XYZ file of C-alpha atoms in Angstrom:
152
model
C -26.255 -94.667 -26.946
C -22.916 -92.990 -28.333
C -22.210 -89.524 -27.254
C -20.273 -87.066 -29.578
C -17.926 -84.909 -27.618
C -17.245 -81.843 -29.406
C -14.328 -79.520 -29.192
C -14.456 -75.637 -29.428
C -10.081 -74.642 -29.838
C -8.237 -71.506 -30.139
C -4.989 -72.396 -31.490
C -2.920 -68.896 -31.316
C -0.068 -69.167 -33.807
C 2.611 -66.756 -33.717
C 3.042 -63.742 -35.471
C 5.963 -65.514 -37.630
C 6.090 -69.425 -38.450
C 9.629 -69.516 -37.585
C 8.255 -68.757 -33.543
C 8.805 -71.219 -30.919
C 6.158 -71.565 -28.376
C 2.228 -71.963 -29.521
C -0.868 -71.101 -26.841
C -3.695 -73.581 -27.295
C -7.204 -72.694 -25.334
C -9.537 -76.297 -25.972
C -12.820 -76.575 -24.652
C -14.536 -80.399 -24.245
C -18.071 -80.353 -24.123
C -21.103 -83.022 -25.054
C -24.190 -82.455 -27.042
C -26.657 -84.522 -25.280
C -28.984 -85.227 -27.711
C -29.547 -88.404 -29.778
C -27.219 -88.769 -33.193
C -29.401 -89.223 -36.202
C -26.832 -90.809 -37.763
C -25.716 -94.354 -38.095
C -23.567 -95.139 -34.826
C -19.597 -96.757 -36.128
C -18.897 -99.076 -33.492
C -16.628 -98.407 -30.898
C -12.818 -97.695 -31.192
C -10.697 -97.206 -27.916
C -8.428 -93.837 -28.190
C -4.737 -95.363 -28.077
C -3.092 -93.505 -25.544
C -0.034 -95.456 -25.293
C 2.261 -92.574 -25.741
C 0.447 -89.860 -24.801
C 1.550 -87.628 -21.962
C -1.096 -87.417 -18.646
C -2.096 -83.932 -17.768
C -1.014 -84.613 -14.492
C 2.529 -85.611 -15.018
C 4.380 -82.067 -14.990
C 7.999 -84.013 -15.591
C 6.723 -85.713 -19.059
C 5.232 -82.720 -19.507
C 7.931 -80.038 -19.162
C 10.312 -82.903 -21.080
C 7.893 -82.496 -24.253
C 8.064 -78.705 -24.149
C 4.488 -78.293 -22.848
C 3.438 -76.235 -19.829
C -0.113 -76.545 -18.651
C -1.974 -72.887 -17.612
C -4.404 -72.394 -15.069
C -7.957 -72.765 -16.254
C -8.029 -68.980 -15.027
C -5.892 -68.193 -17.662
C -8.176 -69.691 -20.750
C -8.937 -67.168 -23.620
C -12.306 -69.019 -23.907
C -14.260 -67.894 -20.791
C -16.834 -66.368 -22.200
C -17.356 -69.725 -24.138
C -17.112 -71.542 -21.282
C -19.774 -69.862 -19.647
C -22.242 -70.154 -22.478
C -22.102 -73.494 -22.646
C -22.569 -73.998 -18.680
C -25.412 -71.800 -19.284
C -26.900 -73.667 -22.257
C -29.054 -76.745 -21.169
C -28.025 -78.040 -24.591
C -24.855 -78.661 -23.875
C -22.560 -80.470 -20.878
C -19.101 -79.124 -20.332
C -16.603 -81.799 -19.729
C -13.099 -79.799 -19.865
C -11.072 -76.590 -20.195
C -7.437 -77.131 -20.752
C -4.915 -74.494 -21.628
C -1.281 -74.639 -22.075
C 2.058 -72.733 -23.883
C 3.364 -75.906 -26.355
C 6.624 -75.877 -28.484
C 6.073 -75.458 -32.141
C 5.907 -79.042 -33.371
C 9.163 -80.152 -35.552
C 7.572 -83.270 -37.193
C 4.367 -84.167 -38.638
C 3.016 -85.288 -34.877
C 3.913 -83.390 -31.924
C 3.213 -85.041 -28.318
C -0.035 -86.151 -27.301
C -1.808 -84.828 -24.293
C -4.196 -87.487 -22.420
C -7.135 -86.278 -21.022
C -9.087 -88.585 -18.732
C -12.247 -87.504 -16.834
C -14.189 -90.332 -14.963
C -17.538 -90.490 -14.800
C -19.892 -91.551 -11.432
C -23.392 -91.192 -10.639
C -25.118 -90.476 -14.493
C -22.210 -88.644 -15.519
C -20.162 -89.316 -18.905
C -16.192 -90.302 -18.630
C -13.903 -89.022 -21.189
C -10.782 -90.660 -22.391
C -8.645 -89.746 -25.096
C -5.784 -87.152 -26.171
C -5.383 -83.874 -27.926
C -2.201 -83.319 -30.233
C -0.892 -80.753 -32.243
C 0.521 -81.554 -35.719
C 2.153 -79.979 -38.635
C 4.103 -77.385 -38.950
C 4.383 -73.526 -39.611
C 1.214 -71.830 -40.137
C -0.857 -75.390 -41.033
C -0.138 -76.270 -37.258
C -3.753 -77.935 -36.663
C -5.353 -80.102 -33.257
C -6.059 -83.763 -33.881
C -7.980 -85.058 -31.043
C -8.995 -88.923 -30.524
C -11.874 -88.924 -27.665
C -14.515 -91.755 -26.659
C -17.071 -90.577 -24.148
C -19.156 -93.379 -22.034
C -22.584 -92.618 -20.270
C -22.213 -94.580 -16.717
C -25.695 -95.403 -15.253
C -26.244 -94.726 -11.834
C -25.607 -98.452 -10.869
C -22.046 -97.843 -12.414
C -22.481 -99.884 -15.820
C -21.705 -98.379 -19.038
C -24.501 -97.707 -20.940
């Protein structure tokens, strides 16, 4: 059974459009229960040129800098949702970006795996646009592992 992995963002745009550096607060979490929609089949994120979270030096190259998860303007959100039984928090990423100068800024890849029952998450999160229609695109696939470690 497909999983939808839902994201909650803050995307903090600068006072003017002509500002450099953009804070973006994303939160990753899954709604466990069954689609009653029609499932699309499958489609692997391409994450060819997107940039690992854990490579600082690709990172720092693209103008990104990661913040701690400390630093996250969505704690209070974050703590709902690990309260709610409804929902399963994957991921809470934070980081200072340079304004994108093209239709598609650098992708960020975000890989979680998953053991034991627990979902993996694979993917990445860009920002795109420009100015003050600056928006997140995200491309994510979530799969439930069984206990056995099969995909189910």
């Amino acid at each position: 059974m497909r999983r939808i992995a839902a994201l909650l963002i803050a995307l903090t745009l600068p006072a003017t459009a002509m500002a450099e550096r953009l804070r973006v607060d994303v939160l990753i979490f899954l709604n466990p229960q069954p689609l009653q929609e029609q499932a699309t089949a499958a489609r692997h994120p391409d994450n060819a040129r997107a940039i690992g979270i854990d490579d600082l030096r690709g990172l720092a190259y693209a103008g990104i800098a990661l913040l701690p998860e400390s630093a996250s303007s969505l704690a209070s959100e974050w703590a709902t949702l690990n309260a709610n039984r409804s929902y399963r928090p994957l991921l809470r990423l934070s980081w200072l970006q340079e304004a994108p100068d093209s239709e598609r800024g650098p992708a960020l890849r975000v890989y979680l795996p998953g053991v034991g029952g627990q979902s993996s998450l694979e993917g990445w999160l860009r920002l795109q646009g420009g100015g003050m229609h600056t928006a997140l695109a995200a491309d994510l696939e979530t799969v439930q592992i069984a206990a056995g470690g099969s995909a189910l």
